């Protein structure tokens, strides 16, 4: 089978490999679609911690496909279409026991610490199956749209932390694929208004197309002034930062309304994660400032549900579907930022 393999910084190579056989408790998934995201670009460039010593590993963690083989005792249905939640906890640490597999002390994940979805087939380990990471879906589905349940689950987790209420003013900073997913998730809560701030004209156009009530170019307009104007001077009830910029986090506190909820969704580059914040804004405004990272299986289950019931159309976010043999081109297109989301279809 074909598999995109990491051979060192800047060296992702499509290679021929043996088709996998499932061991006891394991299963094999034929990959229908695997989303490409910033994490994969970081892996390709050699900038991902888990790939320091990962010669021969296959990236790809936004995975959907069909179960084509099950080993003895594996509790999966052969032939079923399924989304696979990528994060696998140890199951024993305190985080895992409280359902926060994303915070496991010894985390494993498909496409990160194990071979992932940029391959024709991927092995689903017994631990992954036992922990409920395989989420089967009935009927005919667009597997590439289903694969985007992974980033959608991340956005859901961040949005949940802000408990958006009907009537809220919501500000999302950054209209990349994740910012747009935040827009779609926020809209489900019927806020009064959703504003997206984004310097790229192409991304602002997408934010418009996906139903943002107000789109701001932060380089041409004063975001704080716009937020004050649309909220009668109160500020934003919810601010979600989906951009890897420290100044945005500082600004988020300044534009939040009293009692506002803030989610630092996007992480910052490791060497630029110290930011000066006016903590009096948190204190006197009783702001709730949260951080979320990755997702749990339950977040994924809810994301799959939103997609299969048609409440969120992740298919509309896909700008390019590229076969695995042309993985180079897929990474080029993703790097260019010309389309919202690239999915590799093995
Ligand atoms: Zn991703
Ligand atoms: Zn654990």
Short mmCIF file of C-alpha atoms and ligand atoms in Angstrom, two decimals:
data_model
loop_
_atom_site.label_atom_id
_atom_site.label_comp_id
_atom_site.label_asym_id
_atom_site.label_seq_id
_atom_site.Cartn_x
_atom_site.Cartn_y
_atom_site.Cartn_z
CA UNK A 1 0.00 0.00 0.00
CA UNK A 2 1.00 3.65 -0.31
CA UNK A 3 1.97 5.53 2.86
CA UNK A 4 3.32 9.02 3.35
CA UNK A 5 6.37 8.55 5.56
CA UNK A 6 8.47 10.95 7.63
CA UNK A 7 12.17 10.57 6.81
CA UNK A 8 13.46 13.74 8.49
CA UNK A 9 12.90 17.51 8.41
CA UNK A 10 11.48 18.51 5.00
CA UNK A 11 11.36 14.89 3.89
CA UNK A 12 7.92 13.35 3.64
CA UNK A 13 7.99 10.58 1.07
CA UNK A 14 5.24 8.45 -0.43
CA UNK A 15 6.46 4.88 0.02
CA UNK A 16 5.22 1.40 -0.79
CA UNK A 17 4.51 -0.73 2.32
CA UNK A 18 2.96 -4.10 3.09
CA UNK A 19 -0.79 -4.05 3.76
CA UNK A 20 -1.29 -4.44 7.53
CA UNK A 21 -2.87 -7.50 9.16
CA UNK A 22 -4.87 -6.93 12.35
CA UNK A 23 -3.56 -8.66 15.48
CA UNK A 24 -5.87 -9.84 18.31
CA UNK A 25 -8.19 -7.02 19.37
CA UNK A 26 -7.01 -4.79 16.51
CA UNK A 27 -8.71 -3.67 13.30
CA UNK A 28 -7.66 -2.20 9.97
CA UNK A 29 -9.29 0.92 8.56
CA UNK A 30 -9.25 1.71 4.86
CA UNK A 31 -8.76 5.49 4.92
CA UNK A 32 -11.34 7.45 2.94
CA UNK A 33 -10.17 10.92 3.89
CA UNK A 34 -7.53 12.42 6.15
CA UNK A 35 -7.46 16.14 6.86
CA UNK A 36 -4.22 18.10 6.67
CA UNK A 37 -3.66 20.78 9.31
CA UNK A 38 -1.01 23.06 10.77
CA UNK A 39 0.27 20.23 12.96
CA UNK A 40 1.11 18.21 9.83
CA UNK A 41 2.91 21.20 8.31
CA UNK A 42 4.94 21.48 11.53
CA UNK A 43 5.71 17.76 11.37
CA UNK A 44 6.81 18.06 7.73
CA UNK A 45 9.15 20.91 8.59
CA UNK A 46 10.70 18.91 11.45
CA UNK A 47 9.27 21.19 14.13
CA UNK A 48 7.11 18.69 16.03
CA UNK A 49 8.37 17.33 19.35
CA UNK A 50 6.98 13.83 18.80
CA UNK A 51 8.77 13.58 15.45
CA UNK A 52 12.29 14.27 16.69
CA UNK A 53 13.03 10.57 16.49
CA UNK A 54 10.26 9.33 14.23
CA UNK A 55 12.03 7.96 11.18
CA UNK A 56 9.44 6.01 9.19
CA UNK A 57 6.28 7.26 10.94
CA UNK A 58 3.14 8.15 9.01
CA UNK A 59 1.42 11.45 10.00
CA UNK A 60 -2.31 12.24 9.67
CA UNK A 61 -4.65 12.50 12.67
CA UNK A 62 -7.97 13.66 11.12
CA UNK A 63 -9.10 10.25 9.94
CA UNK A 64 -12.27 8.65 8.59
CA UNK A 65 -12.69 5.49 6.58
CA UNK A 66 -14.15 2.04 6.51
CA UNK A 67 -13.31 -0.91 8.77
CA UNK A 68 -12.08 -3.62 6.41
CA UNK A 69 -10.66 -6.22 8.78
CA UNK A 70 -11.03 -7.07 12.45
CA UNK A 71 -8.71 -9.25 14.54
CA UNK A 72 -10.07 -11.80 16.99
CA UNK A 73 -12.04 -10.18 19.79
CA UNK A 74 -12.04 -6.68 18.27
CA UNK A 75 -15.37 -5.03 19.01
CA UNK A 76 -15.90 -3.34 15.63
CA UNK A 77 -18.22 -3.96 12.72
CA UNK A 78 -16.48 -4.91 9.49
CA UNK A 79 -17.65 -2.78 6.56
CA UNK A 80 -18.83 0.10 8.75
CA UNK A 81 -17.88 3.67 7.95
CA UNK A 82 -16.23 5.28 10.94
CA UNK A 83 -14.50 8.34 12.27
CA UNK A 84 -11.50 7.54 14.44
CA UNK A 85 -10.75 9.83 17.39
CA UNK A 86 -6.95 10.07 17.38
CA UNK A 87 -6.08 10.65 21.05
CA UNK A 88 -5.39 7.56 23.11
CA UNK A 89 -4.80 7.87 26.84
CA UNK A 90 -3.15 5.40 29.19
CA UNK A 91 -6.57 4.92 30.81
CA UNK A 92 -5.07 4.94 34.33
CA UNK A 93 -3.74 8.43 35.12
CA UNK A 94 -5.93 10.98 36.89
CA UNK A 95 -6.68 12.90 33.68
CA UNK A 96 -7.74 9.75 31.83
CA UNK A 97 -9.92 8.62 34.73
CA UNK A 98 -11.72 11.97 34.68
CA UNK A 99 -12.37 11.65 30.95
CA UNK A 100 -9.71 14.14 29.90
CA UNK A 101 -7.73 11.88 27.65
CA UNK A 102 -6.31 14.99 25.96
CA UNK A 103 -4.37 15.71 29.17
CA UNK A 104 -3.00 12.18 29.69
CA UNK A 105 0.46 12.08 31.27
CA UNK A 106 1.69 9.62 28.63
CA UNK A 107 -0.43 10.47 25.61
CA UNK A 108 -0.50 8.47 22.40
CA UNK A 109 -2.14 9.59 19.18
CA UNK A 110 -2.59 8.38 15.64
CA UNK A 111 -0.43 10.41 13.29
CA UNK A 112 1.61 11.78 16.20
CA UNK A 113 3.15 8.92 18.19
CA UNK A 114 1.73 6.11 15.99
CA UNK A 115 1.23 5.67 12.25
CA UNK A 116 -1.69 7.80 11.12
CA UNK A 117 -4.05 8.36 8.22
CA UNK A 118 -1.88 9.53 5.32
CA UNK A 119 -1.84 5.93 4.10
CA UNK A 120 -4.23 3.62 2.28
CA UNK A 121 -4.80 1.71 5.51
CA UNK A 122 -4.19 2.32 9.19
CA UNK A 123 -4.03 -0.13 12.10
CA UNK A 124 -6.44 0.61 14.94
CA UNK A 125 -4.82 -0.71 18.13
CA UNK A 126 -6.68 -2.77 20.72
CA UNK A 127 -6.33 0.01 23.32
CA UNK A 128 -7.83 2.55 20.91
CA UNK A 129 -10.79 0.29 20.14
CA UNK A 130 -11.37 -0.51 23.82
CA UNK A 131 -11.35 3.17 24.76
CA UNK A 132 -14.14 3.89 22.27
CA UNK A 133 -12.15 5.92 19.75
CA UNK A 134 -13.85 4.23 16.80
CA UNK A 135 -17.12 6.05 16.11
CA UNK A 136 -19.15 4.23 13.46
CA UNK A 137 -21.68 6.18 11.39
CA UNK A 138 -24.67 4.72 9.55
CA UNK A 139 -25.42 5.01 5.85
CA UNK A 140 -23.60 6.79 3.06
CA UNK A 141 -21.27 9.55 4.22
CA UNK A 142 -18.67 11.82 2.72
CA UNK A 143 -15.67 10.38 4.56
CA UNK A 144 -13.55 13.49 3.99
CA UNK A 145 -16.21 15.70 5.56
CA UNK A 146 -16.44 13.15 8.41
CA UNK A 147 -12.65 13.30 8.94
CA UNK A 148 -13.05 16.98 9.83
CA UNK A 149 -14.87 15.91 13.00
CA UNK A 150 -11.38 16.01 14.54
CA UNK A 151 -10.68 19.75 14.23
CA UNK A 152 -14.39 20.39 14.79
CA UNK A 153 -14.14 18.53 18.12
CA UNK A 154 -11.26 20.83 19.12
CA UNK A 155 -13.38 23.88 18.29
CA UNK A 156 -16.35 22.44 20.22
CA UNK A 157 -14.18 21.98 23.29
CA UNK A 158 -13.01 25.61 23.12
CA UNK A 159 -16.53 26.86 22.51
CA UNK A 160 -17.90 24.81 25.43
CA UNK A 161 -15.43 26.51 27.76
CA UNK A 162 -17.11 29.83 26.89
CA UNK A 163 -20.71 28.56 27.28
CA UNK A 164 -22.13 30.88 24.63
CA UNK A 165 -25.67 32.04 25.47
CA UNK A 166 -28.48 33.36 23.24
CA UNK A 167 -27.99 37.11 22.91
CA UNK A 168 -24.23 37.08 23.49
CA UNK A 169 -21.79 39.15 21.45
CA UNK A 170 -19.10 36.72 20.26
CA UNK A 171 -15.72 37.75 18.87
CA UNK A 172 -13.50 35.21 17.13
CA UNK A 173 -9.99 36.36 16.30
CA UNK A 174 -8.62 34.52 13.26
CA UNK A 175 -10.61 33.13 10.31
CA UNK A 176 -8.45 30.17 9.35
CA UNK A 177 -10.10 26.73 9.20
CA UNK A 178 -10.35 26.64 13.01
CA UNK A 179 -11.73 30.19 13.29
CA UNK A 180 -14.40 29.28 10.74
CA UNK A 181 -15.28 26.12 12.68
CA UNK A 182 -15.62 28.27 15.79
CA UNK A 183 -17.99 30.48 13.80
CA UNK A 184 -20.15 27.48 12.81
CA UNK A 185 -20.18 26.11 16.36
CA UNK A 186 -20.95 29.51 17.93
CA UNK A 187 -23.85 30.05 15.54
CA UNK A 188 -25.60 26.96 16.96
CA UNK A 189 -25.97 28.77 20.30
CA UNK A 190 -27.96 31.66 18.73
CA UNK A 191 -25.81 34.56 19.93
CA UNK A 192 -26.88 38.11 19.05
CA UNK A 193 -23.87 38.66 16.86
CA UNK A 194 -20.65 36.95 15.78
CA UNK A 195 -17.69 39.09 14.73
CA UNK A 196 -14.58 37.69 13.07
CA UNK A 197 -11.31 39.56 12.99
CA UNK A 198 -8.85 38.53 10.25
CA UNK A 199 -6.12 40.38 8.34
CA UNK A 200 -6.22 38.18 5.20
CA UNK A 201 -8.79 39.42 2.63
CA UNK A 202 -9.37 35.88 1.29
CA UNK A 203 -10.12 34.57 4.77
CA UNK A 204 -12.37 37.54 5.52
CA UNK A 205 -14.36 36.67 2.41
CA UNK A 206 -14.77 33.10 3.71
CA UNK A 207 -15.90 34.39 7.11
CA UNK A 208 -18.54 36.42 5.29
CA UNK A 209 -19.61 33.43 3.21
CA UNK A 210 -19.97 31.28 6.36
CA UNK A 211 -22.30 33.80 7.96
CA UNK A 212 -20.26 36.08 10.23
CA UNK A 213 -22.42 39.08 11.16
CA UNK A 214 -19.46 41.42 11.09
CA UNK A 215 -15.98 40.94 9.63
CA UNK A 216 -13.11 43.22 10.64
CA UNK A 217 -9.69 43.82 9.11
CA UNK A 218 -7.66 44.50 12.28
CA UNK A 219 -4.98 46.26 10.22
CA UNK A 220 -7.45 48.79 8.85
CA UNK A 221 -9.94 49.08 11.70
CA UNK A 222 -9.55 49.36 15.47
CA UNK A 223 -11.04 46.08 16.70
CA UNK A 224 -11.61 47.39 20.24
CA UNK A 225 -13.52 50.40 18.88
CA UNK A 226 -15.67 48.21 16.62
CA UNK A 227 -16.49 45.85 19.50
CA UNK A 228 -17.42 48.80 21.72
CA UNK A 229 -19.67 50.16 18.98
CA UNK A 230 -21.55 46.92 18.29
CA UNK A 231 -22.01 46.14 21.99
CA UNK A 232 -23.17 49.59 23.13
CA UNK A 233 -19.85 50.01 24.91
CA UNK A 234 -20.14 46.78 26.95
CA UNK A 235 -17.60 44.64 25.17
CA UNK A 236 -17.76 41.04 23.97
CA UNK A 237 -19.42 38.38 26.11
CA UNK A 238 -17.20 35.76 24.50
CA UNK A 239 -13.77 36.11 22.90
CA UNK A 240 -12.04 33.16 21.25
CA UNK A 241 -8.47 33.59 20.01
CA UNK A 242 -7.78 31.33 17.04
CA UNK A 243 -4.51 32.94 16.00
CA UNK A 244 -0.97 32.20 17.24
CA UNK A 245 -0.30 35.80 18.28
CA UNK A 246 0.38 36.90 21.85
CA UNK A 247 -0.91 40.45 21.32
CA UNK A 248 -4.28 38.96 20.43
CA UNK A 249 -4.51 37.34 23.88
CA UNK A 250 -3.79 40.67 25.57
CA UNK A 251 -6.40 42.36 23.36
CA UNK A 252 -8.97 39.64 24.12
CA UNK A 253 -9.01 40.70 27.79
CA UNK A 254 -9.40 44.35 26.79
CA UNK A 255 -12.43 43.81 24.54
CA UNK A 256 -14.24 41.39 26.88
CA UNK A 257 -17.41 42.60 28.62
CA UNK A 258 -17.69 42.39 32.42
CA UNK A 259 -18.38 38.74 33.19
CA UNK A 260 -17.04 37.77 29.78
CA UNK A 261 -15.58 34.39 28.89
CA UNK A 262 -12.32 34.13 26.99
CA UNK A 263 -10.77 31.07 25.38
CA UNK A 264 -7.12 31.04 24.39
CA UNK A 265 -7.70 28.43 21.71
CA UNK A 266 -4.64 28.84 19.52
CA UNK A 267 -1.30 28.02 21.12
CA UNK A 268 1.66 30.35 20.70
CA UNK A 269 5.10 29.53 19.29
CA UNK A 270 7.18 27.99 22.11
CA UNK A 271 9.67 30.87 22.22
CA UNK A 272 6.94 33.53 22.21
CA UNK A 273 4.44 32.23 24.76
CA UNK A 274 5.17 34.83 27.45
CA UNK A 275 2.68 37.65 27.08
CA UNK A 276 2.07 40.72 29.18
CA UNK A 277 -1.59 40.73 30.25
CA UNK A 278 -3.49 43.34 32.24
CA UNK A 279 -4.71 40.97 34.95
CA UNK A 280 -6.81 43.72 36.53
CA UNK A 281 -9.17 43.25 33.62
CA UNK A 282 -9.68 39.64 34.78
CA UNK A 283 -10.00 40.69 38.41
CA UNK A 284 -12.33 43.70 38.14
CA UNK A 285 -14.30 42.27 35.22
CA UNK A 286 -14.67 38.80 36.75
CA UNK A 287 -13.51 37.42 33.42
CA UNK A 288 -13.33 33.69 32.96
CA UNK A 289 -10.13 33.03 31.00
CA UNK A 290 -9.82 29.47 29.73
CA UNK A 291 -7.51 27.36 27.64
CA UNK A 292 -8.37 24.18 25.76
CA UNK A 293 -6.22 21.76 23.84
CA UNK A 294 -6.98 18.94 21.41
CA UNK A 295 -10.13 16.94 22.22
CA UNK A 296 -11.60 13.99 24.05
CA UNK A 297 -13.55 11.09 22.58
CA UNK A 298 -16.74 12.69 23.87
CA UNK A 299 -15.93 15.94 22.03
CA UNK A 300 -15.38 13.81 18.91
CA UNK A 301 -18.65 11.95 19.38
CA UNK A 302 -20.54 15.25 19.53
CA UNK A 303 -18.68 16.59 16.49
CA UNK A 304 -19.56 13.46 14.50
CA UNK A 305 -23.17 13.92 15.58
CA UNK A 306 -23.21 17.55 14.36
CA UNK A 307 -21.89 16.42 10.97
CA UNK A 308 -24.07 13.35 10.43
CA UNK A 309 -27.24 15.24 11.41
CA UNK A 310 -26.35 18.04 8.98
CA UNK A 311 -26.18 20.76 11.63
CA UNK A 312 -22.64 21.56 10.57
CA UNK A 313 -21.47 21.07 6.98
CA UNK A 314 -17.74 20.41 7.24
CA UNK A 315 -17.75 19.44 3.56
CA UNK A 316 -18.20 23.13 2.71
CA UNK A 317 -14.83 23.84 4.36
CA UNK A 318 -12.94 21.49 2.05
CA UNK A 319 -11.13 23.44 -0.67
CA UNK A 320 -9.06 20.60 -2.13
CA UNK A 321 -9.32 16.80 -2.18
CA UNK A 322 -5.99 15.37 -3.26
CA UNK A 323 -4.99 11.72 -3.75
CA UNK A 324 -2.26 10.29 -1.52
CA UNK A 325 0.11 9.78 -4.47
CA UNK A 326 0.15 13.58 -4.84
CA UNK A 327 0.76 14.27 -1.15
CA UNK A 328 3.50 16.78 -2.04
CA UNK A 329 0.93 18.93 -3.79
CA UNK A 330 -1.48 18.55 -0.85
CA UNK A 331 1.15 19.97 1.51
CA UNK A 332 1.97 22.76 -0.95
CA UNK A 333 -1.67 23.80 -1.23
CA UNK A 334 -2.09 23.64 2.57
CA UNK A 335 1.05 25.74 3.06
CA UNK A 336 -0.13 28.36 0.58
CA UNK A 337 -3.29 28.96 2.64
CA UNK A 338 -5.20 29.39 -0.63
CA UNK A 339 -8.00 27.04 0.37
CA UNK A 340 -9.61 26.58 3.78
CA UNK A 341 -8.97 22.90 4.26
CA UNK A 342 -7.06 20.25 2.34
CA UNK A 343 -8.06 16.60 2.66
CA UNK A 344 -5.92 13.74 1.39
CA UNK A 345 -8.01 10.94 -0.11
CA UNK A 346 -5.93 7.73 -0.21
ZN1 LIG B 1 -5.34 18.61 12.98
ZN1 LIG B 2 -3.58 8.78 31.00
#
